[in-house]
Short mmCIF file of C-alpha atoms and ligand atoms in Angstrom, two decimals:
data_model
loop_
_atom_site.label_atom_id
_atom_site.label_comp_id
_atom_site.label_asym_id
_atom_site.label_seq_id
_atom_site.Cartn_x
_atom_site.Cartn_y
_atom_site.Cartn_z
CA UNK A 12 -12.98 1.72 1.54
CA UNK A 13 -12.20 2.30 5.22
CA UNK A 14 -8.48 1.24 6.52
CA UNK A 15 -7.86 0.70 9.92
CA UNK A 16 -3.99 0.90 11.01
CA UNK A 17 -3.57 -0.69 14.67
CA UNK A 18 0.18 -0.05 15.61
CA UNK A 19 2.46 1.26 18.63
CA UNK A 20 3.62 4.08 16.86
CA UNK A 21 0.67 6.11 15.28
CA UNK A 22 2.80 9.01 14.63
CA UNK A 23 4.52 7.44 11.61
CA UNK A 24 1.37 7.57 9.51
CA UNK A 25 -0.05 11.44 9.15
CA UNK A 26 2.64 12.65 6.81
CA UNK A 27 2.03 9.08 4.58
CA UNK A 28 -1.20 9.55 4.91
CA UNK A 29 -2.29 13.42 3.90
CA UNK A 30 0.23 13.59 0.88
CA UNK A 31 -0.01 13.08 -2.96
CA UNK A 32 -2.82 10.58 -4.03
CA UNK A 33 -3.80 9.48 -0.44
CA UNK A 34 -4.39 12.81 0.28
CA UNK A 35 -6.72 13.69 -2.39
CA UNK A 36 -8.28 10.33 -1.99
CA UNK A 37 -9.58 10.68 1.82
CA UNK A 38 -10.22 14.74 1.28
CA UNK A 39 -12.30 13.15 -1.40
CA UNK A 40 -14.05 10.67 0.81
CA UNK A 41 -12.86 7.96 -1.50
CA UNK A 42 -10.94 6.25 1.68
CA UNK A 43 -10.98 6.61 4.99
CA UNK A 44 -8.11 5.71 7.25
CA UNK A 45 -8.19 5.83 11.41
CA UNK A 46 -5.40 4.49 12.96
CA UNK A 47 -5.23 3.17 16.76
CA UNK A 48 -2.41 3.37 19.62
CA UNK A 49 -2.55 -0.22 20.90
CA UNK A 50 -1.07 0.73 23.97
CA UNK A 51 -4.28 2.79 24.66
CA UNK A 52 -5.58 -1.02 25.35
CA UNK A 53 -2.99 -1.64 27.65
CA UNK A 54 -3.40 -2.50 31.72
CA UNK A 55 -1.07 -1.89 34.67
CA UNK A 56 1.15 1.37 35.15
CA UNK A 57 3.23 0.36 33.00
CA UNK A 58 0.99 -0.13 29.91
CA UNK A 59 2.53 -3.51 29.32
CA UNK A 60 2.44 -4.69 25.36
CA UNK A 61 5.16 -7.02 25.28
CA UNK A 62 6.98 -10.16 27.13
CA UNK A 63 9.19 -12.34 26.89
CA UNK A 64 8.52 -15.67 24.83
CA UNK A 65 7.86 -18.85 26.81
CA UNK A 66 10.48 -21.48 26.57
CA UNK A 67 13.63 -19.00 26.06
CA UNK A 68 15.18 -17.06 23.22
CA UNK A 69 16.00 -13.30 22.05
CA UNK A 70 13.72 -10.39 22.70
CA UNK A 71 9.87 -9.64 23.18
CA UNK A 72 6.53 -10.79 21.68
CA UNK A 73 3.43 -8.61 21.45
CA UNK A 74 1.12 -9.79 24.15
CA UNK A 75 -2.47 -11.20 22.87
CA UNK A 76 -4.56 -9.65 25.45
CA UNK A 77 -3.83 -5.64 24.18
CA UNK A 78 -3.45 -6.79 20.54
CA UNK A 79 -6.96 -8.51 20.79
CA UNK A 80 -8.69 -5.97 22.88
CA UNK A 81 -7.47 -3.38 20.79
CA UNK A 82 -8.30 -4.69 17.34
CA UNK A 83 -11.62 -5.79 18.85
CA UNK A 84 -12.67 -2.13 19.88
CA UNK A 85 -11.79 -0.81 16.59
CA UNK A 86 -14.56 -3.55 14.75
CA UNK A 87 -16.72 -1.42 17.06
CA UNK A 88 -16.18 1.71 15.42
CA UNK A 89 -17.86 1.24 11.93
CA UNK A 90 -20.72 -1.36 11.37
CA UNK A 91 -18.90 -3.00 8.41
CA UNK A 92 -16.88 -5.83 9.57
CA UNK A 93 -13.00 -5.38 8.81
CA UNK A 94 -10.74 -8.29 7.40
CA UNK A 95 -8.00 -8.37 9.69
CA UNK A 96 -4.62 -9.00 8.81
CA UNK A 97 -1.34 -9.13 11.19
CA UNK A 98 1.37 -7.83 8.99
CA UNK A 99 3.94 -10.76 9.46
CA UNK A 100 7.39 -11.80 7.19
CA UNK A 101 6.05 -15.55 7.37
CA UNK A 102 2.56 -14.58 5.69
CA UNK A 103 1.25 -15.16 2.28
CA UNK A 104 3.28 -12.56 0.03
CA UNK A 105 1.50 -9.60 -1.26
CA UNK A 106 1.24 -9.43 -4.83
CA UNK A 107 -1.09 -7.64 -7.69
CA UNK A 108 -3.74 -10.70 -7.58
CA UNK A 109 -3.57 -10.45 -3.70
CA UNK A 110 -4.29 -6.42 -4.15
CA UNK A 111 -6.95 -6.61 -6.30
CA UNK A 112 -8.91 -8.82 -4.25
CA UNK A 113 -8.06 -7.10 -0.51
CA UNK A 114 -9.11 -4.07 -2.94
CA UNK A 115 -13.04 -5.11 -3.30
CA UNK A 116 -13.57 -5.53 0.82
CA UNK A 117 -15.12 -2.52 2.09
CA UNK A 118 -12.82 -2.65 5.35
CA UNK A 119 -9.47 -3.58 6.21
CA UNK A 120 -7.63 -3.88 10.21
CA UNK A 121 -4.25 -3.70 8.91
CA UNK A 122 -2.39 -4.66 12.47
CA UNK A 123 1.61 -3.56 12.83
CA UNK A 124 3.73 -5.90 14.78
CA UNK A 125 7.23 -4.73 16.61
CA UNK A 126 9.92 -6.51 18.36
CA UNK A 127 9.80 -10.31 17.61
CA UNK A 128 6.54 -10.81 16.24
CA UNK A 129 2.82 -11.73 17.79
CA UNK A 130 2.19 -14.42 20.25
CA UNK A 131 0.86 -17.40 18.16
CA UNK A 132 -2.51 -17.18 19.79
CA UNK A 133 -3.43 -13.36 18.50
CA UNK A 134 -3.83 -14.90 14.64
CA UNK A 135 -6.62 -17.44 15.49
CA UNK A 136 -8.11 -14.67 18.26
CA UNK A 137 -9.22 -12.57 15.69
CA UNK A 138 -9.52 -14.70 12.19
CA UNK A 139 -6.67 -12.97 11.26
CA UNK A 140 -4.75 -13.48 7.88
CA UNK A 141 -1.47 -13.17 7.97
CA UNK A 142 -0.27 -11.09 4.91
CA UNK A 143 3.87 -10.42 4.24
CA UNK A 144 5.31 -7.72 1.82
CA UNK A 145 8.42 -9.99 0.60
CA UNK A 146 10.83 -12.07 2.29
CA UNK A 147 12.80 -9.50 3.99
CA UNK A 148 12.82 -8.25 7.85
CA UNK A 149 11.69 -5.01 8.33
CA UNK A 150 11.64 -3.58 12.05
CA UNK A 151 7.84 -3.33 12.41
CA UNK A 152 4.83 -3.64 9.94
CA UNK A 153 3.98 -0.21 10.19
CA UNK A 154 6.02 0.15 6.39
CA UNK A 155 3.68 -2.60 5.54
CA UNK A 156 0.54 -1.49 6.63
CA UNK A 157 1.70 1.85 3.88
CA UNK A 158 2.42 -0.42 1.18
CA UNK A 159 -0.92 -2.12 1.60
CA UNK A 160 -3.17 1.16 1.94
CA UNK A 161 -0.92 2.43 -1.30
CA UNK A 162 -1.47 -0.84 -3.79
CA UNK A 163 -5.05 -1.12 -2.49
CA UNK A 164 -6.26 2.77 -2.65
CA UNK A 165 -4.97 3.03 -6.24
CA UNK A 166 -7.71 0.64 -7.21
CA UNK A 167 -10.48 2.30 -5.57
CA UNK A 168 -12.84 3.52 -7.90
CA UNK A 169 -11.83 7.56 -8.57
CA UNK A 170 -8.80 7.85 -6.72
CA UNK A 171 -6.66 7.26 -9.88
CA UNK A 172 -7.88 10.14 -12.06
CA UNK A 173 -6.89 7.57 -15.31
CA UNK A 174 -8.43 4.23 -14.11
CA UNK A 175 -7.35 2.86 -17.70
CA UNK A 176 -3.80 3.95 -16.32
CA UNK A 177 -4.15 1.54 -13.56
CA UNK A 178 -5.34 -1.10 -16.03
CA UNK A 179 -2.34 -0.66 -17.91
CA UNK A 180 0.21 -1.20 -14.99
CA UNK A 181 2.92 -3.51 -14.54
CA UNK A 182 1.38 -6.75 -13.16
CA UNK A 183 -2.40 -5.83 -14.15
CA UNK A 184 -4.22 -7.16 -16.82
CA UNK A 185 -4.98 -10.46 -18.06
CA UNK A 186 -1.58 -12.02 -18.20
CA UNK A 187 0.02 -9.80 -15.57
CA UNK A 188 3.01 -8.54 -17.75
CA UNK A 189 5.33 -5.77 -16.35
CA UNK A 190 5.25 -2.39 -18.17
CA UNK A 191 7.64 -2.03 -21.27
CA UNK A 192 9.91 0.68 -21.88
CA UNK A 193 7.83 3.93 -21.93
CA UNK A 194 9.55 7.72 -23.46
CA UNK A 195 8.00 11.31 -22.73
CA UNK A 196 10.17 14.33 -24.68
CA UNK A 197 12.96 14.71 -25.42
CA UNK A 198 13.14 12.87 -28.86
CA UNK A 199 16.45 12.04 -28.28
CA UNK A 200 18.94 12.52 -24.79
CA UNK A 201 22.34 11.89 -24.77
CA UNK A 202 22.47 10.05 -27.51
CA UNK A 203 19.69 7.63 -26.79
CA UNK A 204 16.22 8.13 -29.56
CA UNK A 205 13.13 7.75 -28.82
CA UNK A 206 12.06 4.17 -30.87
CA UNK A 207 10.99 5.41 -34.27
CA UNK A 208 7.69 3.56 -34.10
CA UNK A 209 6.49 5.37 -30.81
CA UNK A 210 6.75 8.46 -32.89
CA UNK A 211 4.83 6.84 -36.16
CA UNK A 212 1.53 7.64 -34.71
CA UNK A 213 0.52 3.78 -36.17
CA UNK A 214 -1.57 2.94 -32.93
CA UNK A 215 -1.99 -0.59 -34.07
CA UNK A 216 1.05 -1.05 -34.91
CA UNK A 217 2.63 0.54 -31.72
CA UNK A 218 0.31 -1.51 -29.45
CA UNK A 219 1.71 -4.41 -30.49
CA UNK A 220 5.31 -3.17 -30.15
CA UNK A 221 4.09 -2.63 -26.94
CA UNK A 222 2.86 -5.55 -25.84
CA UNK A 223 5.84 -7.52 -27.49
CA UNK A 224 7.96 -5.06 -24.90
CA UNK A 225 6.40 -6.15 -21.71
CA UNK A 226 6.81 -9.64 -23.18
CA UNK A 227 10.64 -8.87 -23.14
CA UNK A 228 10.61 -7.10 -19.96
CA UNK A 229 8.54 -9.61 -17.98
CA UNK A 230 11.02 -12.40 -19.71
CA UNK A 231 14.21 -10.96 -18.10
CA UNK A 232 12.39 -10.07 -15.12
CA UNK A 233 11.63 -13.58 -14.83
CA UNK A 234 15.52 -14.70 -15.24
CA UNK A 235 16.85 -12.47 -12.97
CA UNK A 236 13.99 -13.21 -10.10
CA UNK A 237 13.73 -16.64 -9.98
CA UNK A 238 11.15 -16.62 -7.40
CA UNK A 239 8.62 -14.44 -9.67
CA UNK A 240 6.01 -15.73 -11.94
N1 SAM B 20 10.77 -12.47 14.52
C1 SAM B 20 10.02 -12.21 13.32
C2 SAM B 20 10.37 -13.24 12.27
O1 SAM B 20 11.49 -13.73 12.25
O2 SAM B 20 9.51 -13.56 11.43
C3 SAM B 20 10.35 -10.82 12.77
C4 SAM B 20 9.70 -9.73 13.55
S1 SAM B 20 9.93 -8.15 12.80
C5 SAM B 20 11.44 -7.63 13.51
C6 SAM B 20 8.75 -7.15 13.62
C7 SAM B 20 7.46 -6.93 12.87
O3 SAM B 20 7.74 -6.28 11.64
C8 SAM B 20 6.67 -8.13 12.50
O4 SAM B 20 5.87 -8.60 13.57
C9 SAM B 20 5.83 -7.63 11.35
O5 SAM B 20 4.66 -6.96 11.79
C10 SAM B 20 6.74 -6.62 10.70
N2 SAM B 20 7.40 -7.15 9.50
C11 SAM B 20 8.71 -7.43 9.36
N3 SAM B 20 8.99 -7.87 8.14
C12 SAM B 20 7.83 -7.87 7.45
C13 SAM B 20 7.48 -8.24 6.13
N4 SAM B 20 8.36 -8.69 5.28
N5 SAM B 20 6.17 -8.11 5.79
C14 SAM B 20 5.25 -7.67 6.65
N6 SAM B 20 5.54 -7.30 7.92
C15 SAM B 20 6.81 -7.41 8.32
#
């Protein structure tokens, strides 16, 4: 799987990038991850990215011409043709399902915006999708472009050492439960046991206290986040 991050500021990625599973995962060869200064695709002295928006109103819009020509050099750079997608708070919300399919393309253009947004005209430009992490504002999709390469790499074949651990997650699975209430030692802390059956070492029986668990869990989930499944 080969991620391609096109931003203005490339020098929020390396420590994100070379720690914990990511790490591993491109020394490994499992992913590979280049990311692009868009304002290396940028004319005039001033390396322009940004103007004002036609017909009035607060701050700057990326330009299409250096968005384009940037994200169109970078297809150049690897023979498999990336899916791009402009990181945007009006796009189609990330979730598992989304993950797991971005997860079996072979290439992804992941493209940060800044400031107010993209001109219009940069989406159709380059059969972009349009791809939000939850209906919030962040500052620029640079933190989205992370959470994208995270949810996605963990379901590249190898880079989990556990891939039944993956399996298992919250939102995975069939019916795309969230995890139930899980206990490592000690038996009991501050008060608070460990459920007798986790400790019965009846695997039938504590799968299905399990699964009633995430049941639970995914019920009050549900009633305090209206907007989820
Ligand atoms: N004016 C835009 C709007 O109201 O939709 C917000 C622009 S935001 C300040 C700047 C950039 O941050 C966006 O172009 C996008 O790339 C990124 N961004 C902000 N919130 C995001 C979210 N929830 N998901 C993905 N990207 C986001």
């Amino acid at each position: 799987m080969r991620f391609d991050i096109v931003t203005l500021f490339p020098e929020l990625f390396p420590g994100f990038l070379s720690g914990s599973l990511l790490g591993a995962a491109r020394a490994a060869g499992l992913i590979e991850v280049s990311v692009t200064d868009i304002r290396d695709h940028a004319s005039g002295i001033h390396r322009q990215v940004d103007d004002r928006p036609f017909g009035g109103g607060p701050g700057m819009l990326l330009m299409p011409g250096p968005v384009v020509e940037c994200v169109e050099a970078v297809q150049r750079c690897d023979p498999r043709p990336g899916q791009v997608i402009l990181l945007s708070p009006g796009g189609r919300r990330l979730d598992q399902e989304l993950v797991e399919s971005l997860a079996r393309r072979e290439r992804l253009v992941l493209v940060c915006g800044r400031y107010e947004g993209f001109d219009a005209r940069i989406a159709p430009a380059l059969d972009a999708e349009e791809f939000s992490i939850g209906d919030y504002v962040l500052s620029g999709g640079e933190v989205a472009a992370m959470v994208i390469i995270d949810a996605v790499s963990r379901l590249v074949p190898g880079v989990i050492g556990d891939a039944e651990s993956a399996r298992q997650d919250s939102f995975s699975g069939a019916d795309r439960l969230v995890e139930g209430p899980q206990y490592t030692r000690p038996r009991e802390f501050r008060g608070l046991p460990v459920p007798e059956i986790l400790l019965s070492g009846d695997h039938a029986r504590i799968a299905t206290w399990r699964h009633e668990q995430a049941r639970e869990a995914t019920r009050r989930r549900a009633e305090c986040s209206p907007n989820t499944r």
